[in-house]
Amino acid sequence: SIPEPQREAWKRAQAKGFSGKDGFEKELVRHVETTLARSMFNCDEKAAYSATSLAFRDQLILDWNRTQQNQTYRDSKRVYYLSLEFLMGRALDNAMLNIGQKDIAKAGLSELGFRIEDIIGQENDAALGNGGLGRLAACFLDSLASLDFHAWGYGLRYRYGIFKQEIIDGYQVEVPDYWLDFNPWEFPRHDVTVDIQFFGNVRKEAKEQGKEVAIWEGGEIVQAVAYDVPIPGYNTPTTNNLRLWSSKASGGEFDFQKFNNGDYESSVADQQRAETISAVLYPNDNLERGKELRLKQQYFWVAASLHDIVRRFKKSKRDWKQFPDQVAIQLNDTHPTLAIVELQRILVDIEGLKWEEAWDIVTSTFGYTNHTVLPEALEKWPVGLVQHLLPRHLQIIYDINLYFLQQVEKQFPDDRDILRRVSIIEESQPKMVRMAYLAIVGSHKVNGVAELHSDLIKTTIFKDFVEIYGPDKFTNVTNGITPRRWLHQANPRLSELIASKIGGNDFLKDLTKLNKLESLAEDKEFRKEWSEIKYANKVRLAKLIKELTGVTVNPAALFDIQVKRIHEYKRQQLNIFGVIHRYLTLKAMSSEERKKQLPRVSVFGGKAAPGYWMAKQIIHLINAVGSVVNNDADIGDLLKVIFLPDYNVSKAEIITPASDISEHISTAGTEASGTSNMKFVLNGGLIIGTCDGANIEITREIGDNNIFLFGNLSEDVEDLRHAHNYGSHTIDPDLNRVFDEMEKGTFGTPHDFSGMVAAVRHHGDYYLVSDDFHSYIETHKLVDEAYRNQDEWVAKCIVAVARMGFFSSDRCINEYAESIWNVEPLAVKS
Ligand code: GLS
């Protein structure tokens, strides 16, 4: 650091950031003219976006520096959130709002000739995630900073995020996402690098007093380079850090020796192989495929992160015993589980601690969040692959397992089978490492993400572990969403209306304050303003629909929306079968009768994993139904079916505020929580849903007369499935009619969708589509009826919003802080 005598000069020269509109304009023009080397004669919207972002980034980084210095100085316990996915979306709007300068930017941009919406719209989404799991991580970062927690996120800087989805002839086509072509929100830290080792061998070396150490040598080294992304809190100077690692060949760009010898191709091969590690995000949600590159990504990222965390801890010269008092690491799903093994390796092999002492430190440091009970999503790695890639880690896993099984054996001396069931190594062909079990054994707390889900993991997939550790190790933290992005930013007019009625903006930091709205539900004038805002939001979505699909929809119709990853368990097929049923019903009516029907727009959106055939069929069917229904003159505005391509965070910000009803209709017991359910209700839309995930708690909070529930309960699912397979499975007659129509070729060539039909009719209907169909259709009739009475409908929406305070990610983060991390917030001192 700078010596004392020079610090005065340093302080005089310190950057101050801009203030006011004039200050902002000056900074913007400076960036256009110097950083971007442009002028008023060639400054397009992209350049104006870049310059605006750079001006705000400068602002953020001053707070970021202060926060980091403050946190280092105070040296209090930090939280590290390890997530392979951060679905951040756009940063500029969020930064402007969180630091409270959006009005200034709006006025300044307007004076300089730009509309702020156009400028915001220039930004690429940072789409480093698949769905709810990645977006949850992003909401958590917002809350951690807004609540003044000392916290860092660690992830991977994928060169390609989730693919862009195009719809061609009704089919999903995946296109690469070039999001990094200009990204002003990251700071490359070429000085912060870590060498990461792969492959090689392990040798034991004798030490004094008969001790042995393991030496891992050989193999290859890849370099991790840090990229830092500032995370601004709302209405606080706290600006935390998200550190993303990028992979690079160690030892320079490429092999000059080979290059000089004319071997051009192989001179860059090493570099390319190294860079592949952080090149692409795996596009699966709730599905694990054992690919070597994925395991490489996981180790690369956790090893770099742990190295960083340990380096920071060692600076404080504390005793290792204090590590868990300084460090809490949260594992977002099992993807970072190798961090447990890596920390044990660092402590034992490198720092020379005894096994037991190290293991105490490790288990006190980690917490593990489970996000799914779906068997196909539970991560397992072939022992042979781990052995090849990480030979020392496999030994450590075996030792962890040995000590764990010895303990279990002592506890249950008469139960041989339990050892087989809970072993971290599955004795299959080939043998597999069960990552969830490793995560449980290596953590002090395990949590699910909604009450039902947390109960389910305790009684199904982790039942034996509850017997072993007792129930206290297992807990629930129901998910939440940040009201800053999902209300204030996505729905500015509603946020403003609420603020004007309940005495200001405080609800954005304490969402329970929304309860003051409840008394306004019967206020006619208020309801009118509320409805006008909903209508304007629907007009905004109708415009987007027109732009993206060419279809004109009527904003006065009931907007029925299902946007999320496409998955059989989420049952978009149930929804589209219901839409076909509605279409057939309308077609069978006289034109007089039709005139009495309520017009509806059914909107779908979401990506299918590229290798998931059935999910892609579902997308195809939705589009096929759309092209028939939307062009049927008998139907007109009574029904429109829309598939919005390339659903992502920034589109969600437009879609969510425009819904009247949204669909959260997973087979009971399959959706761990869901978070878009919370976003839709918070934006004044009602939901139709099953008794699953967080729907249950939403119902408890908002009241069962403000939600449309249907379908079988999770406790009945197993019996129903059993009956399908071993008894007779009668298909709902209305659904049969839908299937007959599909088979006839009403929506394409006959038998185009025979796989989807067969899944229900002949292959056991695993997702209970037929069992729930009748109750689904009947419940939609109730929705139509309720919507006809707009006064009551709007009152329901207002009451529901008033009662949504619980679902803020701030509440959620406070629960983690208290019951898992044992940390307190500490505001930045000025
Ligand atoms: C998920 C679950 O499927 C969602 O229900 C949950 O809301 C989310 C965040 O906890 O995690 N698990 C997963 O693998 N992808 C998800 O979105």
mmCIF file with all atom_site columns, C-alpha atoms and ligand atoms in Angstrom, residues 131-133 136 285-286 333 371-372 449 479 569-570 671-675, ligand 1:
data_model
loop_
_atom_site.group_PDB
_atom_site.id
_atom_site.type_symbol
_atom_site.label_atom_id
_atom_site.label_alt_id
_atom_site.label_comp_id
_atom_site.label_asym_id
_atom_site.label_entity_id
_atom_site.label_seq_id
_atom_site.pdbx_PDB_ins_code
_atom_site.Cartn_x
_atom_site.Cartn_y
_atom_site.Cartn_z
_atom_site.occupancy
_atom_site.B_iso_or_equiv
_atom_site.pdbx_formal_charge
_atom_site.auth_seq_id
_atom_site.auth_comp_id
_atom_site.auth_asym_id
_atom_site.auth_atom_id
_atom_site.pdbx_PDB_model_num
ATOM   1  C CA . GLY A 1 131 ? -33.849 -21.640 -14.385 1.00 0.00 ? 131 GLY A CA 1
ATOM   2  C CA . GLY A 1 132 ? -35.033 -21.256 -10.806 1.00 0.00 ? 132 GLY A CA 1
ATOM   3  C CA . LEU A 1 133 ? -31.867 -22.510 -9.164  1.00 0.00 ? 133 LEU A CA 1
ATOM   4  C CA . LEU A 1 136 ? -32.405 -17.895 -6.770  1.00 0.00 ? 136 LEU A CA 1
ATOM   5  C CA . ASP A 1 285 ? -32.267 -28.121 -15.431 1.00 0.00 ? 285 ASP A CA 1
ATOM   6  C CA . ASN A 1 286 ? -33.190 -30.866 -13.009 1.00 0.00 ? 286 ASN A CA 1
ATOM   7  C CA . ASP A 1 333 ? -27.066 -27.957 -4.737  1.00 0.00 ? 333 ASP A CA 1
ATOM   8  C CA . HIS A 1 371 ? -33.131 -28.282 -4.693  1.00 0.00 ? 371 HIS A CA 1
ATOM   9  C CA . THR A 1 372 ? -34.839 -31.376 -6.013  1.00 0.00 ? 372 THR A CA 1
ATOM   10 C CA . VAL A 1 449 ? -36.328 -24.946 -0.217  1.00 0.00 ? 449 VAL A CA 1
ATOM   11 C CA . ASN A 1 479 ? -37.208 -19.691 -1.077  1.00 0.00 ? 479 ASN A CA 1
ATOM   12 C CA . TYR A 1 569 ? -42.956 -32.773 -14.282 1.00 0.00 ? 569 TYR A CA 1
ATOM   13 C CA . LYS A 1 570 ? -43.941 -29.100 -14.694 1.00 0.00 ? 570 LYS A CA 1
ATOM   14 C CA . GLU A 1 671 ? -41.476 -29.041 -7.811  1.00 0.00 ? 671 GLU A CA 1
ATOM   15 C CA . ALA A 1 672 ? -39.173 -28.374 -4.884  1.00 0.00 ? 672 ALA A CA 1
ATOM   16 C CA . SER A 1 673 ? -40.392 -24.804 -4.487  1.00 0.00 ? 673 SER A CA 1
ATOM   17 C CA . GLY A 1 674 ? -40.856 -22.743 -7.599  1.00 0.00 ? 674 GLY A CA 1
ATOM   18 C CA . THR A 1 675 ? -40.137 -19.038 -7.381  1.00 0.00 ? 675 THR A CA 1
HETATM 19 C C1 . GLS B 2 .   ? -34.856 -26.049 -8.702  1.00 0.00 ? 1   GLS B C1 1
HETATM 20 C C2 . GLS B 2 .   ? -36.295 -26.501 -8.454  1.00 0.00 ? 1   GLS B C2 1
HETATM 21 O O1 . GLS B 2 .   ? -36.738 -27.273 -9.515  1.00 0.00 ? 1   GLS B O1 1
HETATM 22 C C3 . GLS B 2 .   ? -37.267 -25.342 -8.180  1.00 0.00 ? 1   GLS B C3 1
HETATM 23 O O2 . GLS B 2 .   ? -38.480 -25.845 -7.747  1.00 0.00 ? 1   GLS B O2 1
HETATM 24 C C4 . GLS B 2 .   ? -36.693 -24.416 -7.103  1.00 0.00 ? 1   GLS B C4 1
HETATM 25 O O3 . GLS B 2 .   ? -37.533 -23.306 -6.926  1.00 0.00 ? 1   GLS B O3 1
HETATM 26 C C5 . GLS B 2 .   ? -35.316 -23.963 -7.503  1.00 0.00 ? 1   GLS B C5 1
HETATM 27 C C6 . GLS B 2 .   ? -34.665 -23.088 -6.448  1.00 0.00 ? 1   GLS B C6 1
HETATM 28 O O4 . GLS B 2 .   ? -34.659 -23.719 -5.213  1.00 0.00 ? 1   GLS B O4 1
HETATM 29 O O5 . GLS B 2 .   ? -34.453 -25.099 -7.700  1.00 0.00 ? 1   GLS B O5 1
HETATM 30 N N1 . GLS B 2 .   ? -33.997 -27.202 -8.706  1.00 0.00 ? 1   GLS B N1 1
HETATM 31 C C7 . GLS B 2 .   ? -33.336 -27.319 -9.875  1.00 0.00 ? 1   GLS B C7 1
HETATM 32 O O6 . GLS B 2 .   ? -32.505 -28.185 -10.142 1.00 0.00 ? 1   GLS B O6 1
HETATM 33 N N2 . GLS B 2 .   ? -33.706 -26.357 -10.714 1.00 0.00 ? 1   GLS B N2 1
HETATM 34 C C8 . GLS B 2 .   ? -34.599 -25.551 -10.086 1.00 0.00 ? 1   GLS B C8 1
HETATM 35 O O7 . GLS B 2 .   ? -35.078 -24.537 -10.551 1.00 0.00 ? 1   GLS B O7 1
#
